[in-house]
Coordinates of C-alpha atoms and ligand atoms in Angstrom, one line a residue:
M1 CA 186.8 -20.4 -27.3
K2 CA 188.5 -17.9 -25.0
R3 CA 188.3 -14.2 -25.7
K4 CA 192.0 -14.1 -26.2
H5 CA 191.8 -17.0 -28.9
V6 CA 188.9 -15.1 -30.5
V7 CA 191.0 -11.8 -30.8
L8 CA 194.0 -13.7 -32.2
F9 CA 192.0 -15.7 -34.6
S10 CA 190.4 -12.5 -36.0
G11 CA 193.7 -10.8 -36.1
L12 CA 195.2 -13.6 -38.3
I13 CA 192.2 -13.3 -40.5
A14 CA 192.7 -9.7 -41.0
L15 CA 196.4 -10.3 -41.7
A16 CA 195.8 -12.9 -44.2
S17 CA 193.3 -10.5 -46.0
L18 CA 195.6 -7.7 -46.1
V19 CA 198.3 -10.0 -47.4
L20 CA 195.8 -11.1 -50.3
V21 CA 194.8 -7.6 -51.2
I22 CA 198.6 -6.4 -51.3
F23 CA 199.4 -9.6 -53.4
N24 CA 196.5 -8.7 -55.9
L25 CA 197.5 -5.0 -56.0
I26 CA 201.2 -6.1 -56.9
T27 CA 200.1 -8.7 -59.6
S28 CA 197.4 -6.4 -61.1
R29 CA 199.5 -4.3 -63.4
N30 CA 198.4 -0.7 -64.2
Y31 CA 198.1 -1.6 -67.9
Y32 CA 195.6 1.1 -68.4
A33 CA 198.0 4.0 -67.5
E34 CA 201.0 3.4 -69.8
E35 CA 201.7 6.1 -72.4
Y36 CA 199.4 6.3 -75.4
R37 CA 197.2 3.7 -73.6
P38 CA 193.6 4.2 -75.2
Q39 CA 191.1 5.2 -72.4
F40 CA 187.9 4.4 -74.2
H41 CA 189.0 2.3 -77.2
F42 CA 189.5 -1.5 -76.8
S43 CA 193.0 -2.6 -76.4
P44 CA 194.6 -5.9 -75.1
E45 CA 196.0 -6.0 -71.8
E46 CA 199.2 -6.9 -73.2
N47 CA 200.9 -7.7 -76.5
W48 CA 199.9 -7.5 -80.1
L49 CA 196.3 -7.1 -81.3
N50 CA 195.0 -6.9 -85.0
D51 CA 191.6 -7.7 -86.6
P52 CA 188.5 -8.1 -84.6
N53 CA 187.2 -11.6 -85.0
G54 CA 184.1 -13.5 -84.2
M55 CA 182.1 -10.6 -82.8
V56 CA 178.8 -11.9 -81.8
Y57 CA 176.0 -10.9 -79.3
Y58 CA 174.5 -13.8 -77.3
D59 CA 172.4 -13.8 -74.1
G60 CA 173.0 -10.3 -73.2
E61 CA 176.8 -10.3 -73.9
Y62 CA 178.8 -8.9 -76.8
H63 CA 181.7 -10.9 -77.7
L64 CA 185.0 -9.4 -79.4
F65 CA 187.7 -12.0 -80.4
Y66 CA 190.9 -10.5 -81.9
Q67 CA 194.0 -11.5 -83.7
H68 CA 196.5 -11.7 -80.9
N69 CA 200.1 -12.6 -80.4
P70 CA 200.4 -13.4 -76.7
G71 CA 204.1 -13.7 -77.0
G72 CA 205.1 -10.4 -78.1
N73 CA 204.3 -6.9 -79.3
E74 CA 204.6 -7.6 -83.1
W75 CA 202.6 -9.8 -85.5
G76 CA 203.6 -13.4 -84.9
P77 CA 201.9 -16.7 -84.1
M78 CA 198.1 -15.8 -84.1
Y79 CA 195.6 -16.7 -81.5
W80 CA 192.3 -15.5 -80.7
G81 CA 192.2 -13.2 -77.8
H82 CA 188.9 -12.6 -76.2
A83 CA 186.8 -10.1 -74.2
I84 CA 183.2 -9.6 -73.1
S85 CA 181.2 -6.8 -72.5
K86 CA 177.4 -5.7 -71.8
D87 CA 177.6 -2.6 -73.7
M88 CA 180.4 -2.8 -76.3
I89 CA 182.4 -0.1 -74.1
N90 CA 183.6 -1.6 -70.9
W91 CA 185.2 -4.8 -71.6
D92 CA 186.2 -7.8 -69.4
H93 CA 189.3 -9.5 -70.7
K94 CA 189.1 -13.2 -70.8
P95 CA 191.6 -16.0 -71.6
I96 CA 192.6 -16.9 -75.0
A97 CA 189.8 -18.7 -76.9
L98 CA 191.6 -20.3 -79.6
E99 CA 195.2 -21.6 -80.2
P100 CA 197.1 -22.7 -83.0
D101 CA 197.2 -26.3 -83.7
D102 CA 198.7 -28.8 -86.4
L103 CA 196.6 -27.0 -89.1
G104 CA 198.3 -23.8 -88.4
M105 CA 197.7 -20.5 -86.8
I106 CA 194.3 -19.0 -86.2
F107 CA 193.7 -16.1 -88.5
S108 CA 190.6 -14.1 -89.0
G109 CA 186.9 -15.1 -88.8
S110 CA 183.5 -14.9 -87.4
T111 CA 181.1 -16.4 -85.1
V112 CA 177.4 -17.1 -85.2
V113 CA 174.7 -18.4 -82.8
D114 CA 173.6 -21.9 -84.0
W115 CA 170.0 -21.4 -82.7
N116 CA 168.6 -24.5 -84.1
D117 CA 171.5 -26.8 -83.5
T118 CA 172.2 -27.1 -87.5
S119 CA 175.5 -28.3 -86.6
G120 CA 174.4 -31.0 -84.2
F121 CA 177.0 -29.8 -81.6
F122 CA 174.6 -28.7 -79.0
D123 CA 172.4 -31.8 -78.3
G124 CA 169.2 -29.9 -79.8
G125 CA 170.1 -26.9 -78.0
E126 CA 171.9 -23.8 -79.1
G127 CA 175.4 -22.6 -78.7
L128 CA 178.2 -20.5 -80.5
V129 CA 180.3 -21.6 -83.5
A130 CA 183.3 -20.0 -84.9
I131 CA 184.5 -20.2 -88.3
Y132 CA 188.2 -19.2 -88.9
T133 CA 191.0 -19.4 -91.1
Q134 CA 194.1 -21.6 -90.3
N135 CA 197.3 -20.4 -91.7
G136 CA 199.8 -23.3 -92.0
E137 CA 200.5 -25.2 -95.2
G138 CA 198.2 -23.2 -97.3
Q139 CA 195.3 -21.6 -95.8
K140 CA 192.0 -23.4 -94.8
Q141 CA 189.0 -22.8 -93.0
S142 CA 188.1 -24.4 -89.6
I143 CA 185.5 -24.3 -87.0
A144 CA 185.0 -24.6 -83.2
Y145 CA 182.1 -24.5 -80.8
S146 CA 181.3 -23.5 -77.3
K147 CA 178.6 -24.7 -75.1
D148 CA 179.3 -22.2 -72.3
K149 CA 178.6 -18.9 -73.7
G150 CA 182.1 -18.5 -75.3
R151 CA 184.1 -19.4 -72.3
S152 CA 185.6 -22.5 -73.6
W153 CA 186.0 -23.9 -77.2
E154 CA 186.1 -27.2 -78.5
K155 CA 187.5 -27.6 -82.1
Y156 CA 185.6 -29.7 -84.6
D157 CA 187.6 -32.9 -85.0
G158 CA 186.8 -32.9 -88.8
N159 CA 188.7 -29.8 -89.5
P160 CA 189.3 -28.1 -91.9
V161 CA 185.8 -27.8 -93.1
I162 CA 187.2 -26.1 -96.5
P163 CA 190.5 -27.5 -97.4
V164 CA 193.4 -25.6 -99.1
D165 CA 192.8 -24.5 -102.8
P166 CA 196.1 -25.0 -104.2
E167 CA 195.3 -22.4 -106.9
I168 CA 194.4 -19.7 -104.2
K169 CA 197.3 -18.4 -101.9
D170 CA 195.2 -15.8 -100.0
F171 CA 192.1 -17.7 -99.1
R172 CA 190.6 -16.5 -95.8
D173 CA 188.8 -14.6 -93.2
P174 CA 185.4 -16.2 -93.4
K175 CA 182.5 -14.3 -92.2
V176 CA 179.2 -16.3 -91.8
F177 CA 175.6 -15.4 -91.4
W178 CA 172.0 -17.2 -91.6
H179 CA 170.4 -16.1 -94.7
E180 CA 166.6 -16.0 -94.0
G181 CA 165.3 -15.8 -97.4
T182 CA 167.0 -19.3 -98.4
E183 CA 167.3 -20.6 -94.9
K184 CA 171.0 -21.7 -95.0
W185 CA 174.4 -20.3 -93.8
V186 CA 176.2 -18.1 -96.1
M187 CA 180.1 -17.6 -96.1
S188 CA 181.9 -14.7 -97.6
L189 CA 185.6 -15.6 -98.0
A190 CA 188.3 -13.3 -99.1
A191 CA 190.2 -15.0 -102.2
G192 CA 193.1 -13.1 -104.0
K193 CA 191.3 -10.0 -105.1
K194 CA 188.0 -11.2 -105.1
V195 CA 185.3 -12.5 -102.7
M196 CA 183.9 -16.2 -103.0
F197 CA 180.5 -17.1 -101.5
Y198 CA 179.6 -20.5 -100.1
D199 CA 176.7 -21.8 -98.5
S200 CA 175.9 -24.8 -95.9
P201 CA 173.1 -26.4 -94.2
N202 CA 175.0 -27.2 -91.0
L203 CA 178.3 -25.0 -90.7
I204 CA 180.4 -28.2 -91.6
D205 CA 179.7 -29.2 -95.4
W206 CA 180.3 -26.1 -97.5
N207 CA 179.4 -25.6 -101.2
F208 CA 181.0 -23.0 -103.4
M209 CA 178.1 -20.7 -104.9
S210 CA 179.6 -17.6 -106.6
E211 CA 182.4 -14.9 -106.6
F212 CA 182.3 -11.3 -106.9
G213 CA 184.9 -8.5 -107.4
E214 CA 186.9 -9.3 -110.7
G215 CA 188.0 -5.8 -111.8
A216 CA 185.6 -4.0 -109.3
G217 CA 186.3 -1.3 -106.9
A218 CA 189.9 -0.7 -105.5
Q219 CA 192.4 -3.5 -106.4
G220 CA 195.6 -2.0 -105.1
G221 CA 196.3 -5.1 -102.7
V222 CA 194.9 -8.4 -101.7
W223 CA 191.2 -8.4 -100.4
E224 CA 190.9 -9.4 -96.9
C225 CA 188.1 -9.6 -94.1
P226 CA 184.7 -9.3 -96.2
D227 CA 181.5 -8.8 -94.4
L228 CA 178.2 -8.9 -96.1
F229 CA 174.9 -7.6 -94.6
E230 CA 171.5 -6.3 -95.6
L231 CA 170.2 -2.7 -94.4
P232 CA 167.1 -0.7 -94.9
V233 CA 167.7 2.3 -97.2
D234 CA 166.5 5.6 -95.4
G235 CA 165.2 3.5 -92.7
D236 CA 162.6 1.9 -94.7
S237 CA 162.7 -1.9 -94.2
D238 CA 160.6 -2.7 -97.3
D239 CA 163.5 -1.1 -99.4
T240 CA 166.9 -2.7 -98.4
K241 CA 170.2 -3.3 -100.1
W242 CA 173.1 -5.4 -99.3
V243 CA 176.5 -4.0 -98.3
L244 CA 179.8 -6.0 -99.0
Q245 CA 182.6 -4.5 -97.1
V246 CA 185.9 -5.7 -97.8
D247 CA 189.5 -4.3 -97.1
I248 CA 192.5 -4.1 -99.2
G249 CA 196.0 -4.9 -97.9
D250 CA 197.5 -2.1 -100.0
G251 CA 196.6 1.2 -102.3
A252 CA 193.8 2.5 -99.9
I253 CA 192.8 6.0 -100.2
A254 CA 195.2 7.3 -97.3
G255 CA 198.0 4.9 -98.3
G256 CA 198.5 1.2 -97.2
S257 CA 195.6 -0.9 -96.0
G258 CA 192.1 0.5 -95.8
A259 CA 188.4 -0.4 -96.1
Q260 CA 186.1 -0.3 -99.1
Y261 CA 182.3 -1.2 -99.5
F262 CA 180.1 -2.2 -102.3
I263 CA 176.4 -1.7 -102.3
G264 CA 174.1 -4.1 -104.1
D265 CA 171.7 -7.1 -104.0
F266 CA 172.1 -10.4 -102.9
D267 CA 169.7 -13.3 -103.7
G268 CA 171.3 -15.8 -101.7
T269 CA 173.7 -17.0 -104.3
T270 CA 175.1 -14.1 -106.0
F271 CA 176.1 -10.5 -105.2
K272 CA 175.6 -7.7 -107.7
S273 CA 176.9 -4.4 -107.2
I274 CA 174.7 -1.3 -108.3
D275 CA 178.0 0.7 -108.6
E276 CA 180.0 1.1 -111.8
P277 CA 183.0 -1.3 -111.7
D278 CA 185.5 1.4 -111.4
H279 CA 183.7 3.2 -108.6
I280 CA 185.1 3.1 -105.2
N281 CA 183.3 3.7 -102.0
W282 CA 185.7 4.0 -99.1
L283 CA 184.6 3.3 -95.7
D284 CA 186.9 5.6 -94.0
Y285 CA 189.2 8.4 -95.5
G286 CA 191.8 7.9 -92.5
A287 CA 194.9 5.7 -92.5
D288 CA 193.8 3.8 -89.5
F289 CA 190.5 1.9 -90.0
Y290 CA 191.0 -1.7 -91.2
A291 CA 189.6 -5.1 -91.2
G292 CA 186.2 -4.1 -89.8
Q293 CA 183.5 -6.6 -89.0
S294 CA 180.0 -6.4 -87.8
F295 CA 178.4 -8.0 -84.9
S296 CA 176.3 -11.2 -85.6
D297 CA 173.0 -11.8 -83.9
I298 CA 172.0 -8.6 -82.7
P299 CA 168.4 -9.0 -81.8
D300 CA 165.8 -7.6 -84.2
E301 CA 164.3 -5.4 -81.5
D302 CA 167.6 -3.6 -81.4
G303 CA 168.2 -3.8 -85.1
R304 CA 171.3 -2.2 -85.4
R305 CA 174.4 -3.2 -87.6
I306 CA 177.4 -2.3 -85.5
M307 CA 180.9 -2.5 -86.7
I308 CA 184.3 -2.4 -85.1
A309 CA 187.8 -2.0 -86.9
W310 CA 191.3 -2.3 -86.1
M311 CA 192.7 1.1 -85.6
S312 CA 196.0 0.7 -87.7
N313 CA 197.7 0.0 -91.0
W314 CA 200.0 -2.6 -92.3
L315 CA 202.3 0.0 -93.4
Y316 CA 203.5 0.7 -89.7
A317 CA 201.6 -1.3 -87.4
N318 CA 204.5 -3.3 -86.1
R319 CA 206.3 -0.1 -85.4
V320 CA 203.9 2.2 -83.6
P321 CA 205.7 3.6 -80.5
T322 CA 203.9 1.6 -77.7
E323 CA 205.6 -1.3 -76.0
E324 CA 203.5 -3.2 -73.4
W325 CA 200.6 -3.7 -75.9
R326 CA 200.3 -2.7 -79.7
G327 CA 197.1 -2.3 -81.5
S328 CA 193.6 -1.1 -80.6
M329 CA 190.2 -0.9 -82.0
S330 CA 187.8 1.8 -83.3
V331 CA 184.8 2.6 -81.2
P332 CA 181.7 0.5 -82.3
R333 CA 179.9 2.2 -85.2
S334 CA 176.3 1.8 -86.0
L335 CA 175.7 1.7 -89.8
E336 CA 172.9 3.0 -92.0
L337 CA 172.2 3.4 -95.6
K338 CA 171.0 6.9 -96.7
T339 CA 170.2 8.6 -100.0
T340 CA 172.6 11.6 -100.2
D341 CA 171.9 15.1 -102.0
D342 CA 173.4 13.8 -105.1
G343 CA 171.0 10.8 -105.4
S344 CA 173.7 8.0 -104.6
I345 CA 173.1 5.6 -101.6
K346 CA 175.9 5.8 -98.9
L347 CA 176.9 4.1 -95.8
F348 CA 176.8 6.4 -92.7
Q349 CA 178.4 5.8 -89.6
H350 CA 177.7 6.9 -86.1
P351 CA 179.6 6.0 -82.9
V352 CA 177.0 3.9 -80.7
E353 CA 174.9 5.8 -78.3
E354 CA 176.3 3.7 -75.3
L355 CA 179.4 5.8 -75.6
T356 CA 177.5 8.9 -74.4
A357 CA 177.4 7.2 -70.9
L358 CA 181.0 8.0 -70.7
R359 CA 180.7 11.6 -71.1
D360 CA 182.2 13.5 -68.2
K361 CA 182.7 17.3 -67.5
E362 CA 181.5 19.8 -70.1
L363 CA 184.8 21.7 -70.8
F364 CA 183.2 24.2 -73.2
R365 CA 180.1 25.3 -74.9
V366 CA 178.8 28.1 -77.3
E367 CA 175.9 28.7 -79.4
N368 CA 175.0 31.1 -82.2
Q369 CA 178.4 33.0 -82.1
I370 CA 180.0 34.7 -85.1
V371 CA 183.8 34.8 -84.8
D372 CA 186.5 36.1 -87.0
S373 CA 190.1 35.2 -87.1
I374 CA 191.1 37.0 -84.1
E375 CA 188.2 36.0 -81.9
A376 CA 188.5 32.3 -83.0
A377 CA 192.2 32.1 -82.0
D378 CA 191.2 32.9 -78.2
L379 CA 188.1 30.9 -78.3
L380 CA 189.5 27.8 -76.6
D381 CA 192.3 29.4 -74.6
G382 CA 193.0 27.9 -71.6
I383 CA 191.0 24.6 -72.2
E384 CA 193.1 21.4 -71.7
A385 CA 191.8 18.0 -72.9
D386 CA 193.4 14.8 -73.9
V387 CA 190.5 12.2 -73.9
F388 CA 187.4 14.0 -75.1
E389 CA 184.4 14.4 -77.5
L390 CA 183.9 17.6 -79.6
N391 CA 180.6 18.2 -81.4
A392 CA 180.2 21.2 -83.6
E393 CA 178.0 22.8 -86.3
I394 CA 179.7 25.6 -88.2
Q395 CA 177.9 27.9 -90.6
L396 CA 179.9 29.3 -93.5
D397 CA 178.6 32.6 -94.3
Q398 CA 181.3 33.4 -96.8
P399 CA 183.9 31.4 -98.4
V400 CA 186.4 30.5 -95.5
D401 CA 188.8 27.8 -94.2
F402 CA 188.5 27.0 -90.6
G403 CA 189.4 24.0 -88.3
I404 CA 190.0 22.9 -84.9
K405 CA 193.6 22.0 -83.5
V406 CA 193.7 19.2 -80.8
R407 CA 196.3 17.5 -78.7
M408 CA 198.4 20.7 -79.3
S409 CA 201.7 21.2 -77.2
E410 CA 202.6 24.7 -76.0
E411 CA 205.3 25.2 -78.7
K412 CA 203.0 23.8 -81.1
Q413 CA 205.3 21.1 -82.5
D414 CA 202.8 18.5 -81.6
E415 CA 199.2 19.2 -83.1
T416 CA 196.6 17.4 -84.9
V417 CA 194.4 19.5 -87.2
I418 CA 190.9 18.8 -88.2
G419 CA 189.8 21.2 -90.9
F420 CA 187.8 22.4 -93.7
S421 CA 189.5 23.7 -97.0
E422 CA 186.9 25.7 -98.8
S423 CA 188.9 26.3 -102.1
K424 CA 189.2 22.3 -102.3
N425 CA 185.7 21.7 -100.6
E426 CA 187.3 19.2 -98.5
L427 CA 187.5 18.2 -95.0
F428 CA 190.7 16.8 -93.6
V429 CA 192.9 15.5 -90.6
E430 CA 196.4 16.4 -90.7
R431 CA 198.5 14.5 -88.1
S432 CA 202.1 15.2 -87.2
Q433 CA 204.5 13.5 -84.9
S434 CA 207.1 15.1 -83.1
E435 CA 210.7 14.3 -84.2
E436 CA 211.6 12.1 -81.2
L437 CA 208.7 9.9 -82.3
Y438 CA 209.8 9.3 -85.9
F439 CA 208.9 5.7 -86.3
S440 CA 207.8 5.5 -89.9
P441 CA 208.0 7.6 -93.0
Y442 CA 204.6 6.5 -93.8
F443 CA 203.1 7.9 -90.6
N444 CA 202.6 11.7 -90.9
G445 CA 200.2 12.9 -93.4
R446 CA 197.1 14.7 -94.5
H447 CA 193.9 12.6 -95.0
A448 CA 191.1 14.2 -96.8
V449 CA 187.8 13.8 -98.1
S450 CA 185.8 15.9 -100.9
I451 CA 182.2 16.7 -99.7
N452 CA 179.0 17.5 -101.3
D453 CA 178.6 21.3 -101.4
S454 CA 177.3 22.7 -98.1
K455 CA 177.0 25.7 -96.1
V456 CA 176.9 23.9 -92.9
I457 CA 179.8 21.6 -91.6
N458 CA 178.9 19.1 -88.9
L459 CA 181.7 17.6 -86.9
K460 CA 181.8 14.9 -84.4
I461 CA 185.5 14.3 -83.0
L462 CA 186.4 11.6 -80.5
V463 CA 190.0 12.0 -79.1
D464 CA 191.7 9.3 -77.2
K465 CA 195.3 9.1 -75.9
N466 CA 196.5 7.9 -79.3
S467 CA 193.6 8.4 -81.8
V468 CA 191.4 10.8 -83.4
E469 CA 188.0 9.5 -85.0
V470 CA 186.3 12.2 -87.0
F471 CA 182.7 11.9 -88.2
L472 CA 181.6 14.5 -90.6
Q473 CA 178.4 15.7 -92.0
N474 CA 176.2 13.5 -89.7
G475 CA 178.2 10.4 -90.4
E476 CA 178.4 10.5 -94.1
Y477 CA 182.1 10.6 -94.0
A478 CA 184.8 9.3 -91.4
I479 CA 188.5 9.9 -91.1
T480 CA 190.2 7.6 -88.4
D481 CA 193.8 8.4 -87.5
L482 CA 196.3 7.3 -84.9
I483 CA 198.1 10.0 -83.4
F484 CA 201.2 10.0 -80.9
P485 CA 201.4 13.4 -79.1
R486 CA 203.2 13.8 -76.0
D487 CA 201.1 13.2 -72.9
D488 CA 201.2 16.9 -71.9
S489 CA 200.1 18.1 -75.4
R490 CA 196.4 18.8 -74.4
G491 CA 195.9 22.3 -75.9
L492 CA 193.0 23.3 -78.5
E493 CA 192.6 26.0 -80.9
F494 CA 189.7 27.0 -83.2
Y495 CA 191.1 28.8 -86.3
V496 CA 189.3 30.9 -89.1
E497 CA 191.5 32.2 -91.9
D498 CA 190.7 35.6 -93.3
G499 CA 187.0 35.8 -92.7
E500 CA 184.4 34.7 -90.1
V501 CA 182.0 31.8 -89.4
T502 CA 179.0 31.3 -87.4
I503 CA 179.5 28.8 -84.7
N504 CA 175.8 27.3 -84.5
S505 CA 177.0 25.1 -81.6
L506 CA 180.6 23.9 -80.2
E507 CA 180.8 21.7 -77.2
I508 CA 183.4 19.7 -75.8
H509 CA 183.1 17.0 -73.0
S510 CA 185.9 15.0 -71.3
I511 CA 185.4 11.3 -71.6
K512 CA 185.9 8.8 -68.8
S513 CA 188.1 6.1 -68.8
T514 CA 186.6 2.7 -69.3
W515 CA 189.5 0.9 -67.0
K516 CA 187.9 2.1 -64.0
Y517 CA 186.2 -1.3 -63.9
E518 CA 189.4 -3.0 -64.2
L519 CA 190.5 -3.5 -60.7
F520 CA 186.9 -4.5 -60.0
N521 CA 187.1 -7.0 -62.7
H522 CA 190.4 -8.3 -61.7
F523 CA 188.9 -9.5 -58.3
Y524 CA 185.3 -10.2 -59.2
G525 CA 185.3 -10.6 -63.1
S526 CA 182.7 -13.1 -64.5
Ligands
FRU601 C1 194.0 -8.5 -91.9 C2 194.8 -10.1 -92.0 C3 193.7 -11.0 -92.3 C4 194.2 -12.3 -91.5 C5 194.9 -11.6 -90.3 C6 196.2 -12.3 -90.0 O1 194.5 -7.6 -91.4 O2 195.7 -9.9 -92.8 O3 193.5 -11.3 -93.8 O4 193.5 -13.2 -91.4 O5 195.2 -10.4 -90.7 O6 196.5 -11.9 -88.7

């Protein structure tokens, strides 16, 4: 080839590449930069999201499916959206996994690894089986399987595997696990205001075993999205209890929908709670932690039980002021059972340690400093943060109220307060919305939890563009609330009312955005 032709040819290639790059840049929307778009909480690329579904770990990947309406930003025809991650934090968005069919929409459910091909779908190998509700004429349970690590799904041609029960209108959200003790699959299914348990040798033939819930715990609305799992108590694997988490559609502690749990024993057939029937354990005291599910098949070497919940509330979920997308998830939380000072066993929650990899700049740090009201007011002066983590341990040398205001505007009409009220012995989150953002009468509010007496208050606060997740007393209590501050409301303030406290430690780190990988994924995603 002549030199002239080589130059011309190279020029054409360069031009074609440039056109391709420009085309890609134009078609890849900046869907991570819109107002209120969470930066380290999972949200869909566009349109509606509610419950997490089918959470499973398989072959080095975490799968998160979710209730999704691909055609709009309100709840509607339900599909399973899908994303994959290696660390539960940075997610790669995948095409829709399951679409509605003649049996109805695809409602919530779970996914398991069928290691021993009990289903016969995998020619003696292994693969993923999803078990979900179909909402059409009545609610029934169906299954689908994937032979390619969740990339594509085949619906079982004998669906449904549990038919409609004409007596039970709300009959949904199957969560399945392999019960080692009795070597069979066990399903928890929400049914009215109860949970029904089924078993199966093969994920196809299901047999009703027992039910739990008549008159137990909170009964303010229908029960949804149960999850049953075993955990060691105080880290002792010879001393375990079973946790049955179940959500209620209405009447929860912060109003509207919310999550409760029961602690008890499960022998493969029946769940018995150790709590008195009128006792209620709330999983979260905020308004926006719903339909939580835990990952299936996390390897024993890891051993964690990790839950993700939908960060919203049916009272106003369809109205929150985002447009391109609507709905996001909590951070993944690792769960443990611990005996507390009053002798009761409780579920503690901690954001997974993988999140610390997102810590960015240290914005502030003090240790062992006594501050009074006036010093407190100046402490965080000049610090600005909108996406950050704050860790604090505050010692109460005298009865005093204190707290931290975040996402504060200069004129202070925007602010979210995370505080301790000494007279009520409670920790609270008080969120406000500026008037132009008034989208629901149910949104503003103060969400509080009474705590066991303590002279030391421990706080971990995760703030994103539209949420605060607060972990109190080393994870004994959690308060999760959406917030919708103006973008430039980035002030912080520490306050102490009439007295002084010792700040044993207080540190603030900004958090990096997980969207940084998005352009990379767009071109090279697996
Ligand atoms: C919980 C829930 C589930 C149902 C799904 C429908 O938020 O109501 O019970 O399967 O949402 O989207």
